[in-house]
């Protein structure tokens, strides 16, 4: 018997609900802004929450390949955040922006 088999199903349902609420709030922040850095942070938050979805689902189902997907999402989100930060840095130095 694995340790995650001892966790009741309502715990996973509550975790899914809280994560879905977090994605909704971050999506609202991404759409409404007010600035580009706010939208970038909201997009990064959404990717982190999706990574948490994958981790919770891996524990819920006992399938560890979802953890590999969460790791891949984390790496891609990190690279994307760095790319956005470099874009913002170059944009700040541009006198016509």
XYZ file of N, CA and C in Angstrom:
291
model
N 0.849 -1.185 0.000
C 0.000 0.000 0.000
C 0.889 1.241 0.000
N 0.587 2.151 -0.912
C 1.341 3.391 -1.011
C 0.735 4.442 -0.081
N 1.557 5.429 0.257
C 1.106 6.454 1.202
C -0.041 7.286 0.638
N -0.035 7.529 -0.690
C -1.095 8.365 -1.263
C -2.427 7.638 -1.326
N -2.426 6.322 -1.152
C -3.684 5.579 -1.111
C -4.443 5.823 0.188
N -3.752 6.366 1.190
C -4.390 6.651 2.474
C -5.075 8.020 2.496
N -4.824 8.836 1.496
C -5.415 10.174 1.439
C -6.841 10.064 0.905
N -7.815 10.640 1.593
C -9.201 10.559 1.122
C -9.404 11.328 -0.191
N -10.400 10.912 -0.952
C -10.664 11.536 -2.247
C -11.074 12.999 -2.129
N -11.732 13.375 -1.042
C -12.166 14.760 -0.912
C -10.982 15.721 -0.828
N -9.834 15.237 -0.357
C -8.646 16.089 -0.286
C -8.187 16.454 -1.695
N -8.195 15.456 -2.589
C -7.795 15.725 -3.970
C -8.807 16.626 -4.666
N -10.088 16.413 -4.400
C -11.105 17.269 -5.003
C -10.960 18.709 -4.522
N -10.671 18.887 -3.249
C -10.463 20.235 -2.713
C -9.211 20.869 -3.323
N -8.164 20.083 -3.483
C -6.936 20.612 -4.091
C -7.184 21.034 -5.535
N -7.925 20.211 -6.282
C -8.260 20.576 -7.665
C -9.092 21.860 -7.706
N -10.031 22.000 -6.776
C -10.889 23.189 -6.748
C -10.076 24.442 -6.418
N -9.189 24.357 -5.448
C -8.377 25.513 -5.072
C -7.434 25.894 -6.211
N -6.851 24.901 -6.864
C -5.966 25.190 -7.994
C -6.741 25.813 -9.158
N -7.953 25.322 -9.397
C -8.772 25.903 -10.469
C -9.124 27.356 -10.145
N -9.434 27.644 -8.894
C -9.708 29.014 -8.482
C -8.467 29.892 -8.681
N -7.310 29.341 -8.368
C -6.067 30.088 -8.566
C -5.808 30.393 -10.030
N -6.073 29.421 -10.911
C -5.902 29.657 -12.349
C -6.871 30.730 -12.821
N -8.102 30.690 -12.333
C -9.089 31.701 -12.720
C -8.642 33.098 -12.297
N -8.190 33.238 -11.054
C -7.746 34.555 -10.568
C -6.530 35.048 -11.343
N -5.584 34.152 -11.619
C -4.399 34.548 -12.378
C -4.766 34.904 -13.812
N -5.744 34.202 -14.379
C -6.178 34.518 -15.736
C -6.834 35.894 -15.796
N -7.618 36.218 -14.783
C -8.228 37.548 -14.725
C -7.144 38.613 -14.649
N -6.115 38.371 -13.835
C -5.022 39.338 -13.727
C -4.264 39.444 -15.047
N -4.116 38.338 -15.740
C -3.413 38.357 -17.017
C -4.198 39.155 -18.066
N -5.508 39.029 -18.051
C -6.328 39.730 -19.045
C -6.445 41.215 -18.711
N -6.654 41.541 -17.454
C -6.908 42.924 -17.074
C -5.650 43.762 -16.919
N -4.527 43.124 -16.698
C -3.266 43.865 -16.608
C -3.028 44.438 -15.227
N -2.728 45.659 -15.058
C -2.786 46.800 -15.958
C -1.518 46.991 -16.795
N -0.416 46.357 -16.429
C 0.816 46.574 -17.181
C 1.344 45.236 -17.702
N 2.306 45.325 -18.595
C 2.906 44.114 -19.159
C 3.615 43.264 -18.102
N 4.367 43.842 -17.155
C 4.961 43.001 -16.106
C 3.916 42.237 -15.276
N 2.759 42.869 -15.020
C 1.689 42.166 -14.305
C 1.207 40.964 -15.103
N 1.082 41.125 -16.386
C 0.637 40.024 -17.241
C 1.674 38.908 -17.298
N 2.945 39.271 -17.314
C 4.010 38.269 -17.339
C 4.021 37.464 -16.045
N 3.889 38.144 -14.928
C 3.856 37.441 -13.633
C 2.627 36.541 -13.540
N 1.496 36.996 -14.045
C 0.280 36.175 -14.029
C 0.448 34.935 -14.905
N 1.081 35.088 -16.052
C 1.329 33.935 -16.922
C 2.280 32.950 -16.261
N 3.279 33.452 -15.567
C 4.193 32.585 -14.835
C 3.463 31.860 -13.703
N 2.560 32.560 -13.041
C 1.765 31.943 -11.984
C 0.872 30.841 -12.545
N 0.281 31.070 -13.710
C -0.555 30.040 -14.327
C 0.263 28.800 -14.636
N 1.474 28.992 -15.139
C 2.313 27.822 -15.429
C 2.695 27.078 -14.147
N 2.925 27.803 -13.066
C 3.224 27.149 -11.790
C 2.018 26.373 -11.266
N 0.826 26.926 -11.444
C -0.377 26.230 -10.985
C -0.638 24.985 -11.839
N -0.380 25.082 -13.135
C -0.527 23.895 -13.995
C 0.460 22.822 -13.564
N 1.649 23.234 -13.176
C 2.628 22.286 -12.664
C 2.102 21.620 -11.384
N 1.455 22.395 -10.542
C 0.860 21.825 -9.318
C -0.287 20.881 -9.652
N -1.083 21.217 -10.686
C -2.129 20.301 -11.144
C -1.526 18.953 -11.513
N -0.429 18.973 -12.251
C 0.220 17.732 -12.670
C 0.730 16.955 -11.464
N 1.282 17.647 -10.485
C 1.787 16.963 -9.297
C 0.658 16.356 -8.468
N -0.416 17.105 -8.290
C -1.562 16.581 -7.530
C -2.172 15.384 -8.261
N -2.268 15.480 -9.571
C -2.822 14.365 -10.341
C -1.908 13.145 -10.269
N -0.608 13.360 -10.224
C 0.327 12.240 -10.089
C 0.133 11.531 -8.754
N -0.061 12.298 -7.696
C -0.297 11.686 -6.387
C -1.671 11.040 -6.343
N -2.660 11.660 -6.970
C -4.029 11.140 -6.977
C -4.116 9.795 -7.698
N -3.453 9.689 -8.840
C -3.548 8.471 -9.638
C -2.426 7.487 -9.380
N -1.333 7.943 -8.773
C -0.198 7.068 -8.534
C 0.675 6.865 -9.762
N 0.462 7.658 -10.794
C 1.255 7.552 -12.022
C 2.337 8.623 -11.988
N 3.581 8.186 -11.918
C 4.684 9.120 -11.708
C 5.102 9.870 -12.968
N 4.641 9.453 -14.134
C 5.048 10.179 -15.340
C 4.454 11.585 -15.393
N 3.441 11.856 -14.603
C 2.925 13.223 -14.517
C 3.926 14.146 -13.818
N 4.764 13.586 -12.953
C 5.803 14.390 -12.330
C 6.857 14.808 -13.349
N 7.127 13.935 -14.325
C 8.035 14.308 -15.407
C 7.448 15.458 -16.218
N 6.151 15.408 -16.455
C 5.490 16.499 -17.174
C 5.559 17.793 -16.363
N 5.394 17.701 -15.047
C 5.485 18.894 -14.193
C 6.888 19.488 -14.252
N 7.890 18.636 -14.293
C 9.263 19.123 -14.392
C 9.505 19.809 -15.732
N 8.990 19.248 -16.799
C 9.131 19.865 -18.123
C 8.415 21.214 -18.170
N 7.232 21.298 -17.575
C 6.502 22.573 -17.518
C 7.313 23.607 -16.744
N 7.943 23.187 -15.648
C 8.741 24.117 -14.849
C 9.924 24.665 -15.636
N 10.598 23.798 -16.383
C 11.752 24.254 -17.167
C 11.311 25.210 -18.269
N 10.247 24.867 -18.979
C 9.763 25.723 -20.057
C 9.275 27.067 -19.505
N 8.591 27.049 -18.376
C 8.107 28.299 -17.775
C 9.273 29.169 -17.326
N 10.305 28.559 -16.781
C 11.474 29.325 -16.356
C 12.150 29.987 -17.548
N 12.329 29.238 -18.616
C 12.951 29.801 -19.819
C 12.081 30.921 -20.394
N 10.778 30.732 -20.401
C 9.876 31.768 -20.890
C 9.922 33.024 -20.040
N 9.997 32.873 -18.737
C 10.074 34.032 -17.849
C 11.379 34.797 -18.065
N 12.463 34.070 -18.236
C 13.745 34.723 -18.516
C 13.678 35.471 -19.848
N 13.056 34.866 -20.853
C 12.932 35.523 -22.152
C 12.097 36.796 -22.042
N 10.982 36.747 -21.306
C 10.164 37.947 -21.105
C 10.941 39.027 -20.350
N 11.715 38.627 -19.349
C 12.503 39.596 -18.585
C 13.549 40.262 -19.472
N 14.196 39.494 -20.329
C 15.176 40.076 -21.257
C 14.477 41.030 -22.226
N 13.295 40.644 -22.688
C 12.523 41.514 -23.578
C 12.194 42.831 -22.891
N 11.753 42.753 -21.655
C 11.400 43.963 -20.916
C 12.638 44.831 -20.669
N 13.767 44.205 -20.410
C 14.993 44.948 -20.173
C 15.421 45.697 -21.438
N 15.347 45.037 -22.579
C 15.711 45.701 -23.826
C 14.691 46.780 -24.196
N 13.437 46.535 -23.886
C 12.390 47.509 -24.186
C 12.551 48.763 -23.338
N 13.002 48.578 -22.102
C 13.197 49.717 -21.209
C 14.303 50.633 -21.723
N 15.326 50.069 -22.344
C 16.432 50.856 -22.859
C 16.143 51.488 -24.214
N 15.062 51.081 -24.875
C 14.719 51.613 -26.199
C 14.046 52.978 -26.037
N 14.608 54.040 -26.636
C 14.008 55.369 -26.439
C 12.657 55.550 -27.137
N 12.348 54.703 -28.125
C 11.074 54.842 -28.832
C 9.972 53.983 -28.244
N 10.242 53.220 -27.202
C 9.219 52.328 -26.629
C 8.348 53.074 -25.656
